[in-house]
C-alpha atoms as one frame of an Amber mdcrd trajectory, in Angstrom:
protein
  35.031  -0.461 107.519  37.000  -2.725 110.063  34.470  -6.174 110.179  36.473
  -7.156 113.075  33.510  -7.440 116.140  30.868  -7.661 113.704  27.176  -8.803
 115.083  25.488  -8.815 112.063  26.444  -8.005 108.264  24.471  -7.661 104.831
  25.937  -9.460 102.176  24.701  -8.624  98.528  21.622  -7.818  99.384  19.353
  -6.935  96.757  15.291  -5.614  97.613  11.950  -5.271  95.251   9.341  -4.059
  95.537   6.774  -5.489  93.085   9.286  -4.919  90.334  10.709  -1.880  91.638
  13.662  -2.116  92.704  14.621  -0.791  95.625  17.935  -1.889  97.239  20.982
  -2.545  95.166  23.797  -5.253  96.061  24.270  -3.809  99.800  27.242  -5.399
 101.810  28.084  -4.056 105.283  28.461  -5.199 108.900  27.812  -3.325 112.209
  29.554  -4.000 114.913  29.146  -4.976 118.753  27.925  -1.995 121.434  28.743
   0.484 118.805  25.794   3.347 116.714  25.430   3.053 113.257  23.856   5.656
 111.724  22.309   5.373 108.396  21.591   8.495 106.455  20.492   9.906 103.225
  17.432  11.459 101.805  13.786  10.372 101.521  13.482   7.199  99.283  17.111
   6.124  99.951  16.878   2.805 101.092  17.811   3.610 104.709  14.298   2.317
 106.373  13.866  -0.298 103.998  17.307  -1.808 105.001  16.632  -1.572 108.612
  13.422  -3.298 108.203  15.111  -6.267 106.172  17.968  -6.449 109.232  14.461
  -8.266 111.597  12.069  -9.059 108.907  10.206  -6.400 109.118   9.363  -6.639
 105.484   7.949  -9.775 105.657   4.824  -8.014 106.390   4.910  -6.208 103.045
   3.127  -8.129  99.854   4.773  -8.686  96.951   8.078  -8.149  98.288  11.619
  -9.876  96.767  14.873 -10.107  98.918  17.657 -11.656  97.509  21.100 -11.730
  99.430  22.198 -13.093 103.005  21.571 -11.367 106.444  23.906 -13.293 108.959
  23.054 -12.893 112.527  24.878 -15.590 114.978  26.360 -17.769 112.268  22.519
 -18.277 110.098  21.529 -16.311 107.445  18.086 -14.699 108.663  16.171 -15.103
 105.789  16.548 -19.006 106.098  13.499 -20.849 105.829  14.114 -22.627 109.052
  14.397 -19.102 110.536  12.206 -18.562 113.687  10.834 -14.888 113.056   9.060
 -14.475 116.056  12.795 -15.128 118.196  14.510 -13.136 115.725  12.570  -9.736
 116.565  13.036 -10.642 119.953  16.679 -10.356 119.681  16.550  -7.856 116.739
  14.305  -5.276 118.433  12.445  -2.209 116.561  11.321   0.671 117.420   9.549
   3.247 115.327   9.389   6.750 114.105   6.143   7.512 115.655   5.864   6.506
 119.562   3.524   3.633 119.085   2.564   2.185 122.704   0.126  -0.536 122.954
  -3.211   0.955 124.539  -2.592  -1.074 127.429  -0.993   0.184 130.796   2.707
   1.433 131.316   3.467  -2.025 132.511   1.892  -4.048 130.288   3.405  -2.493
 127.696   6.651  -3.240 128.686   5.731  -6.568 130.204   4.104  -7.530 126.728
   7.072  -9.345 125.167   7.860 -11.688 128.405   4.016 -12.704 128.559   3.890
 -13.759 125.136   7.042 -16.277 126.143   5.244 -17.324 128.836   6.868 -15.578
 131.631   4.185 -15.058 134.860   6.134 -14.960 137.685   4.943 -11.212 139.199
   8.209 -10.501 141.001  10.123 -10.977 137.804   8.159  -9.004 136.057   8.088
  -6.484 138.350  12.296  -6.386 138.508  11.976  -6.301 134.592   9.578  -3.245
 134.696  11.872  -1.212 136.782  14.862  -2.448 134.797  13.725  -1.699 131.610
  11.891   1.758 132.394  15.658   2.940 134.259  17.527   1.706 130.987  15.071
   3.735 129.035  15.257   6.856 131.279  11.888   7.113 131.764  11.661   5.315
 135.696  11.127   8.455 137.484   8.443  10.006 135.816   6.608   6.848 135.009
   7.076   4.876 138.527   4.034   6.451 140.441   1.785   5.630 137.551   2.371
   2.331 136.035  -1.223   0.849 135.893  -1.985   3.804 133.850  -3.022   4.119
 130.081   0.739   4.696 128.297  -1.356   6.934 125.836  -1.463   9.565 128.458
   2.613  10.376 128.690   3.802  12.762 126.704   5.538  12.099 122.819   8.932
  11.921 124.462   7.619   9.606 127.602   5.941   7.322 124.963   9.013   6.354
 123.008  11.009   6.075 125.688   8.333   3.401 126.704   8.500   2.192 123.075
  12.404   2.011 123.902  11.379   0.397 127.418   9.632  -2.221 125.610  11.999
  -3.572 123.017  14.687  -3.822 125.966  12.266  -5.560 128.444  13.116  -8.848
 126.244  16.778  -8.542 126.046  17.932  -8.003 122.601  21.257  -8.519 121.177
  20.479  -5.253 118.519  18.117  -2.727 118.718  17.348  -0.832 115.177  15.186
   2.544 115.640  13.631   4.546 112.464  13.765   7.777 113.205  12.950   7.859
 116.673  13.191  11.320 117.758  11.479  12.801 114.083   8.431  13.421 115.877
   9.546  14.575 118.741  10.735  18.360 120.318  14.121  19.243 120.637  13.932
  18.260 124.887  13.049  15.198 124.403  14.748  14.088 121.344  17.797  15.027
 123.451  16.566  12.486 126.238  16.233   9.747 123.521  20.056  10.768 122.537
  21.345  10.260 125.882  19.249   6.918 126.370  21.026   5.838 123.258  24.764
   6.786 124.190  23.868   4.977 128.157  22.697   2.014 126.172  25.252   1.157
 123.366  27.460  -0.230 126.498  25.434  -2.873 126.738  23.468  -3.459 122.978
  24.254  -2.922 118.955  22.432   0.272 117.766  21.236   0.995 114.478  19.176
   3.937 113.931  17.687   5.755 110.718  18.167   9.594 111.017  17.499  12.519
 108.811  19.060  14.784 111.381  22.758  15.349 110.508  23.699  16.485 113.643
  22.291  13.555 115.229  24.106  11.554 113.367  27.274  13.405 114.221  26.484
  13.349 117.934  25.467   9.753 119.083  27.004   7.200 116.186  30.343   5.629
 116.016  29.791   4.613 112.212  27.555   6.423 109.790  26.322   4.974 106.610
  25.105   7.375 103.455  22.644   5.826 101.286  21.157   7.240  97.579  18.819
   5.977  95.232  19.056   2.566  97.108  22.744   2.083  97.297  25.331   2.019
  99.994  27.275   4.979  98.664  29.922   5.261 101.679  30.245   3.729 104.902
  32.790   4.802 107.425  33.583   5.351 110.886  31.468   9.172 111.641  34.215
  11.353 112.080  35.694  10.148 108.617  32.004  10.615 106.957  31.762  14.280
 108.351  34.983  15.668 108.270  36.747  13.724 105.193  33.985  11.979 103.053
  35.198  10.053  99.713  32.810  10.297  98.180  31.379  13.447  96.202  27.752
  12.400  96.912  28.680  11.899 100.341  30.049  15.573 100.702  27.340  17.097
  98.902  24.533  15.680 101.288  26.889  16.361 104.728  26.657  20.598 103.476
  23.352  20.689 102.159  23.663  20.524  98.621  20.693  18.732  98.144  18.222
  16.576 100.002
């Protein structure tokens, strides 16, 4: 993979659980306004990865990371590290629509009141913003003060989606976002993601091949907690290098 561009990159990172271990000597970079995908089957690594790229595993007991994540020219697992910040710029969002059970707009407002922003008219302008980018404006606009547990799946991620953007992130990393979601509105979240990567680094966890193939520039193929192949998409599909690789792409197992 061309490291030109690069935003972030793993170096050697290795991940336990307890003693299990569960990510082996992973080294990769993603690039600037550009998909990755990362694939592979159940208990690959993928999700665990994406968590380590914001912290997200912090929250996990017994956990061991060894290995660098550098973000902006600081490893992220410094000890000086401001976590908080870092998911700020490093947004997630997750498999299952989770919405705060708050109102449309304080949902998406939640981030900027936590830094202290007040000022109604800038919320207000960030609202709009963020609900547009997320493609979820129109049918949201007329009901903003109510419960976000009311929309539909679809209208709730794109909420989700709404909220991680409200703060302006550098990256956005999504576990399967569209896995519990119908075909309609996993298609809206696709075309969300291909308006968005203009403007932010995307890294999303899919199980759905065609996904992949759709909506990432690079696609990353993951197996018993190694990096197995990572390569611009059209390379992965069409001309893999690896065996493994090729046997996952057709179906041979997973």
């Amino acid at each position: 993979m061309d490291t030109t561009n690069s935003i972030l990159s793993v170096d050697n990172l290795n991940l336990y659980y307890g003693k299990k271990h569960a990510l082996y000597d992973i080294t990769m970079s993603f690039r600037k306004q550009e998909i990755t995908a990362l694939i592979g089957p159940s208990g690959s690594g993928k999700s665990t990865l994406l968590r380590s790229l914001n912290r997200m595993n912090d929250l996990i007991p017994n956990i061991t990371i060894t290995g660098n994540v550098m973000y902006k020219g600081g490893n992220i697992y410094s000890p000086n590290m401001d976590v908080t910040n870092l998911r700020k710029e490093i947004g997630m969002v997750f498999q299952q629509p989770n919405p705060f059970p708050f109102s449309i707009y304080e949902n998406v407002v939640y981030g900027l009141k936590l830094k202290g922003v007040k000022d109604k008219a800038t919320l207000d302008e960030v609202v709009e913003k963020s609900l547009r980018d997320a493609a979820v404006w129109e049918e949201t606009k007329d009901k903003l003060h109510q419960s976000a547990l009311g929309l539909s799946g679809g209208q709730q991620q794109r909420v989700c989606i709404a909220r991680a953007l409200a703060v302006n992130p550098e990256i956005i990393l999504l576990d399967e976002p569209t896995s519990a979601l119908d075909p309609i509105s996993s298609g809206k979240i696709e075309s969300t993601l291909l308006e968005l990567k203009d403007r932010y680094t995307i890294i999303t966890v899919t199980h759905n091949m065609q996904q992949a193939s759709r909506i990432s520039d690079n696609t990353a193929f993951f197996l018993d907690g190694k990096l197995v192949e990572y390569d611009k998409t059209k390379k992965i599909f069409l001309n893999p290098t690896q065996q493994e690789t090729e046997d996952y792409i057709t179906g041979k197992f997973g």
